PDB file of C-alpha atoms in Angstrom:
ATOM      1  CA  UNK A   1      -9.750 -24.379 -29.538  1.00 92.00           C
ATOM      2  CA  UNK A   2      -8.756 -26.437 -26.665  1.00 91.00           C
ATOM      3  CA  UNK A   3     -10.197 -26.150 -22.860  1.00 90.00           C
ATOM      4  CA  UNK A   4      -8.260 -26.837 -19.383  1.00 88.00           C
ATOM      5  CA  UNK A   5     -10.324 -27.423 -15.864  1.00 91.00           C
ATOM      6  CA  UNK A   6      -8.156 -26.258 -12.818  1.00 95.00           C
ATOM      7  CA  UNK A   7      -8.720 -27.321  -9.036  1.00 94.00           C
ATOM      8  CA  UNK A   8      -7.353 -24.127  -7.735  1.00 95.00           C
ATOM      9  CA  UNK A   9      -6.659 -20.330  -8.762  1.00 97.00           C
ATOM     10  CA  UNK A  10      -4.092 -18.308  -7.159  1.00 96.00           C
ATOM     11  CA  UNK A  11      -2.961 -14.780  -6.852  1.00 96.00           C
ATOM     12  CA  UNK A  12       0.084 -13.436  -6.849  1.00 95.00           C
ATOM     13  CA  UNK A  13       1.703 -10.158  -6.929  1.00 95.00           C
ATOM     14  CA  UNK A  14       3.140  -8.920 -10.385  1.00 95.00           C
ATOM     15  CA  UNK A  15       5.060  -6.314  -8.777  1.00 95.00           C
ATOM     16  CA  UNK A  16       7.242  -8.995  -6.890  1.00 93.00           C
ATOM     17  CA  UNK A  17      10.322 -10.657  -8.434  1.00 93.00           C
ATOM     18  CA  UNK A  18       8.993 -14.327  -9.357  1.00 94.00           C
ATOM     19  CA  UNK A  19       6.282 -16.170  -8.848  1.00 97.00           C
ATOM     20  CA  UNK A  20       6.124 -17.613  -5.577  1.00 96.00           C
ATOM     21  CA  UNK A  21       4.216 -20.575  -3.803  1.00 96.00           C
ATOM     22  CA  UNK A  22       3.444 -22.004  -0.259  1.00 96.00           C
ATOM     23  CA  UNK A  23       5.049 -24.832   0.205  1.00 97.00           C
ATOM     24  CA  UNK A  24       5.039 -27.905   2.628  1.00 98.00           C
ATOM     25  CA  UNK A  25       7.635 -29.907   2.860  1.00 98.00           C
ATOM     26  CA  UNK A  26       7.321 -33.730   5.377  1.00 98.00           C
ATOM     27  CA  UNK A  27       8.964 -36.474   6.031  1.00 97.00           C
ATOM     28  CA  UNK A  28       7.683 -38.860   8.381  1.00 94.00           C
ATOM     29  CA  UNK A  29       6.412 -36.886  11.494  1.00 94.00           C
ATOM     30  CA  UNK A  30       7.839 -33.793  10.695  1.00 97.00           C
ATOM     31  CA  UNK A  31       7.091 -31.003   8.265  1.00 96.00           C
ATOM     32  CA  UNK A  32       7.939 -27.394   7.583  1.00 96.00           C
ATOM     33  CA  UNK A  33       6.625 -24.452   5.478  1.00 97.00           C
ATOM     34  CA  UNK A  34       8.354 -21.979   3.677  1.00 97.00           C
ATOM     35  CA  UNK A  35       7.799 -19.975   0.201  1.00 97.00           C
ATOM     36  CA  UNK A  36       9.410 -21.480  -3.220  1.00 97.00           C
ATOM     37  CA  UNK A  37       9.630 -19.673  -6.592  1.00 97.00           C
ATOM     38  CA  UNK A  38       8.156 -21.674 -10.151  1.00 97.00           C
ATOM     39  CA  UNK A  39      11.242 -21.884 -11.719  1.00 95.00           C
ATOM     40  CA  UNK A  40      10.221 -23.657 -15.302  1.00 93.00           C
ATOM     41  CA  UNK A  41      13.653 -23.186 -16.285  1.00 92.00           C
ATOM     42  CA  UNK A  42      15.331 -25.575 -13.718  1.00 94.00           C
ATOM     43  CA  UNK A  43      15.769 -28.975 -14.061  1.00 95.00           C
ATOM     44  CA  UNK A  44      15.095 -30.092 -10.563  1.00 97.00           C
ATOM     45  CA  UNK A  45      13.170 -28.501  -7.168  1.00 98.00           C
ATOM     46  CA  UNK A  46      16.584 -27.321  -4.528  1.00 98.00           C
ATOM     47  CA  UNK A  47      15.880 -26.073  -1.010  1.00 98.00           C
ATOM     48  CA  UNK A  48      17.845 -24.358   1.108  1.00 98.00           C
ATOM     49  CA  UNK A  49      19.941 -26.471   3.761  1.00 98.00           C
ATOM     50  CA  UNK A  50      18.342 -25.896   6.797  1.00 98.00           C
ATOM     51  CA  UNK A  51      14.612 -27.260   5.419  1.00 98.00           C
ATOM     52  CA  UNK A  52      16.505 -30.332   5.023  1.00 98.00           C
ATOM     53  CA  UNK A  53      18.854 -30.080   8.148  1.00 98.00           C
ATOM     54  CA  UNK A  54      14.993 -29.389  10.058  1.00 97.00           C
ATOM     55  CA  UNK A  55      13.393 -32.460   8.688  1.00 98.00           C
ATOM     56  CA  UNK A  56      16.335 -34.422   9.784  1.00 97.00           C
ATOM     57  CA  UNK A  57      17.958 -35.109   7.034  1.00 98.00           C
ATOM     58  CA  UNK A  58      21.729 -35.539   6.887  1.00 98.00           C
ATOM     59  CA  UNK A  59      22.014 -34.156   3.536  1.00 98.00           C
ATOM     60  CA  UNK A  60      25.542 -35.375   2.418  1.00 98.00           C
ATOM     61  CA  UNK A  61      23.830 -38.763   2.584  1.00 98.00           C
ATOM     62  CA  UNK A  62      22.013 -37.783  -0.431  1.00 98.00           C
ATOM     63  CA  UNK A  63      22.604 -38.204  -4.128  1.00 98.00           C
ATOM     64  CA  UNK A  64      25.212 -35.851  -5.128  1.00 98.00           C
ATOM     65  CA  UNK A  65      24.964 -33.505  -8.027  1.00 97.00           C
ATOM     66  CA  UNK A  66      26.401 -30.341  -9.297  1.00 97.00           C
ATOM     67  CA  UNK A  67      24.366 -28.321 -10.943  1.00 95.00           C
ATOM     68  CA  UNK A  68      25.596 -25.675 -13.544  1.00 91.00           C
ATOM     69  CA  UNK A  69      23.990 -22.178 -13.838  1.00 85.00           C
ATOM     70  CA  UNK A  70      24.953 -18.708 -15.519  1.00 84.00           C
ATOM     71  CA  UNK A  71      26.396 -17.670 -12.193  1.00 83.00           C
ATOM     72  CA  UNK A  72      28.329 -20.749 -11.896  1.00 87.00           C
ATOM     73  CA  UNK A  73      28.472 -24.275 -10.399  1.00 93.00           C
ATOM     74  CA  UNK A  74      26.733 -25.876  -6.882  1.00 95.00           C
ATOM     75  CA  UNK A  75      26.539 -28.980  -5.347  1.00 97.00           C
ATOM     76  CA  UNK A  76      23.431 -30.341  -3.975  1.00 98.00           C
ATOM     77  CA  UNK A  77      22.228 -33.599  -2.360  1.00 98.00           C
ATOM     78  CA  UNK A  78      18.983 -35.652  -3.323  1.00 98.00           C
ATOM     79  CA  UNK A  79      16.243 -37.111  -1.006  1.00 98.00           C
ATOM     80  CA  UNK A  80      13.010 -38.492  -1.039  1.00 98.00           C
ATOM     81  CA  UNK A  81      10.614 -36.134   0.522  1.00 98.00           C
ATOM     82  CA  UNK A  82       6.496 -35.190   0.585  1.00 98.00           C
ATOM     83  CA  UNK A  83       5.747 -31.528  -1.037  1.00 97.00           C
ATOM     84  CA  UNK A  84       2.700 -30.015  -1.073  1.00 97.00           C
ATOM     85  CA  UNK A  85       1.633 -27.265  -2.751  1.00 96.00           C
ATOM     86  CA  UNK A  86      -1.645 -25.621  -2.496  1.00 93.00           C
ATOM     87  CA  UNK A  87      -3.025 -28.622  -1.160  1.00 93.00           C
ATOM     88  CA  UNK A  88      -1.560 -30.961  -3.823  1.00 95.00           C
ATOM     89  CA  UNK A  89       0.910 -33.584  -2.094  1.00 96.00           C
ATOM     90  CA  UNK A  90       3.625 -35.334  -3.722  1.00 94.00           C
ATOM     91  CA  UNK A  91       6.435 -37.818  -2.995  1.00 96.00           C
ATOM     92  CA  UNK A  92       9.308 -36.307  -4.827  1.00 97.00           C
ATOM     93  CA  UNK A  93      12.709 -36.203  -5.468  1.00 97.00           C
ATOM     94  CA  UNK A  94      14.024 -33.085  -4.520  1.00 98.00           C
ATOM     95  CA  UNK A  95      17.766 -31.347  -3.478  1.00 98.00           C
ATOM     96  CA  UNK A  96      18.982 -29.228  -1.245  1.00 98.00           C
ATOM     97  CA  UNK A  97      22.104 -26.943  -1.437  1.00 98.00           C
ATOM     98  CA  UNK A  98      25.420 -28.233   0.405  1.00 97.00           C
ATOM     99  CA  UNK A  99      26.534 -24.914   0.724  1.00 94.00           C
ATOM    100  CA  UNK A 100      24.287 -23.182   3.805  1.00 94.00           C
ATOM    101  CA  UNK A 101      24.860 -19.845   2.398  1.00 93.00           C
ATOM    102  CA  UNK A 102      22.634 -20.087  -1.021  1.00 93.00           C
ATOM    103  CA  UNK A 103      19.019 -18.645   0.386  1.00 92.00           C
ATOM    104  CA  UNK A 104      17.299 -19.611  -3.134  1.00 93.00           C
ATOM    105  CA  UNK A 105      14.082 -22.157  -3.264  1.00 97.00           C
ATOM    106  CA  UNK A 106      12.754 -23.447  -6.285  1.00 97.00           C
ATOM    107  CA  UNK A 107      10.383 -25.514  -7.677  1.00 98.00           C
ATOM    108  CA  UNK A 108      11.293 -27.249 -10.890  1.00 97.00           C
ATOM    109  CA  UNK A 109      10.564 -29.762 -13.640  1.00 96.00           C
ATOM    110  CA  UNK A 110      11.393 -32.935 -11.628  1.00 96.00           C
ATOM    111  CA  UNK A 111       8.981 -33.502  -8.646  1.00 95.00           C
ATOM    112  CA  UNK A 112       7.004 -30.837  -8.971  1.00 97.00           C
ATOM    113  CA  UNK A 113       6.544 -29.578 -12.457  1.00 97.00           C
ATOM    114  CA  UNK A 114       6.095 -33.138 -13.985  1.00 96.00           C
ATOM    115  CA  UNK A 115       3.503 -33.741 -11.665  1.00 96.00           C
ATOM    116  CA  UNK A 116       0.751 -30.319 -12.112  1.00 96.00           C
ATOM    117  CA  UNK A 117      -0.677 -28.683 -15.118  1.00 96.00           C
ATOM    118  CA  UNK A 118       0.388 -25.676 -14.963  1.00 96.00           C
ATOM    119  CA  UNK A 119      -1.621 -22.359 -16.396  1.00 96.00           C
ATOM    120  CA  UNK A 120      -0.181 -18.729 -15.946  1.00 96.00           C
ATOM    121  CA  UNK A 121      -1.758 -15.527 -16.732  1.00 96.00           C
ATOM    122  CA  UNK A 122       1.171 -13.075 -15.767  1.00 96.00           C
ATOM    123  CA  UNK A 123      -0.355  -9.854 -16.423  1.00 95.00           C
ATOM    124  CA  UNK A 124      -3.175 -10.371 -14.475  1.00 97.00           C
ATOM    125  CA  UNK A 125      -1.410 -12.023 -11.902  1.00 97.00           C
ATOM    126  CA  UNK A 126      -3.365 -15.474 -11.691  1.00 97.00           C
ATOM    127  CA  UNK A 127      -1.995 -19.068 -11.559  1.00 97.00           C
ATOM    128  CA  UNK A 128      -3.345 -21.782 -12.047  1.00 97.00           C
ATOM    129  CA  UNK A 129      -2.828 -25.548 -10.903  1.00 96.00           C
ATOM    130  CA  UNK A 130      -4.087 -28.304 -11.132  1.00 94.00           C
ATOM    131  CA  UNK A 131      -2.747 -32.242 -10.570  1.00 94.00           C
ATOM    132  CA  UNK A 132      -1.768 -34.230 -13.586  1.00 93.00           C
ATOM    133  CA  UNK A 133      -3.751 -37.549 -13.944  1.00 84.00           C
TER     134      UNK A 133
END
């Protein structure tokens, strides 16, 4: 038998596609919220343009990547940002689309994932998180 302690228990509507978070993104003075589904599957945590665009960031001056999915290909720009979720801040890496027509946040394996213990009970709709020491 093995036993997990969690700092915080969510809930969070089966009935809705996804599971979806509050999050915070900063960057020096300046910070924004907006919603972001767990996405366990994807490599790396991509925001929308605008988050970035709002924060100041001039995203082509990020590191470019294309990423590959079953719908097809994108191209998205890396920056150092804060994220906070729930109360949990990190400095991550994190992208955000080039193209300002893709609407889809997620948080990923690479700054975010890497960084929580995650524990899921779907069917009763509870998440839990806490921050990996």
């Amino acid at each position: 038998m093995f036993q997990l302690n969690f700092e915080k228990l969510l809930e969070y509507d089966t009935s809705q596609t996804g599971i979806g978070l509050d999050v915070t993104l900063k960057l020096s003075d300046k910070m924004l919220s907006l919603t972001a589904k767990i996405d366990t599957g994807a490599d790396h945590c991509i925001f929308e343009r605008q988050f970035g665009e709002k924060l100041g960031l001039k995203i082509e001056n990020g590191i470019p990547q294309r990423f590959s999915t079953v719908t097809g290909t994108f191209l998205a720009f890396g920056h150092n940002v804060m994220l906070v979720t729930e109360g949990l801040a990190f400095d991550s890496y994190i992208f955000f689309y080039e193209n300002e027509h893709q609407k889809i946040n997620v948080l990923g394996r690479f700054g975010w994932l890497d960084r929580i213990v995650l524990g899921v009970i779907d069917y009763e709709g509870k998440l839990y998180l806490n921050r990996y020491e």
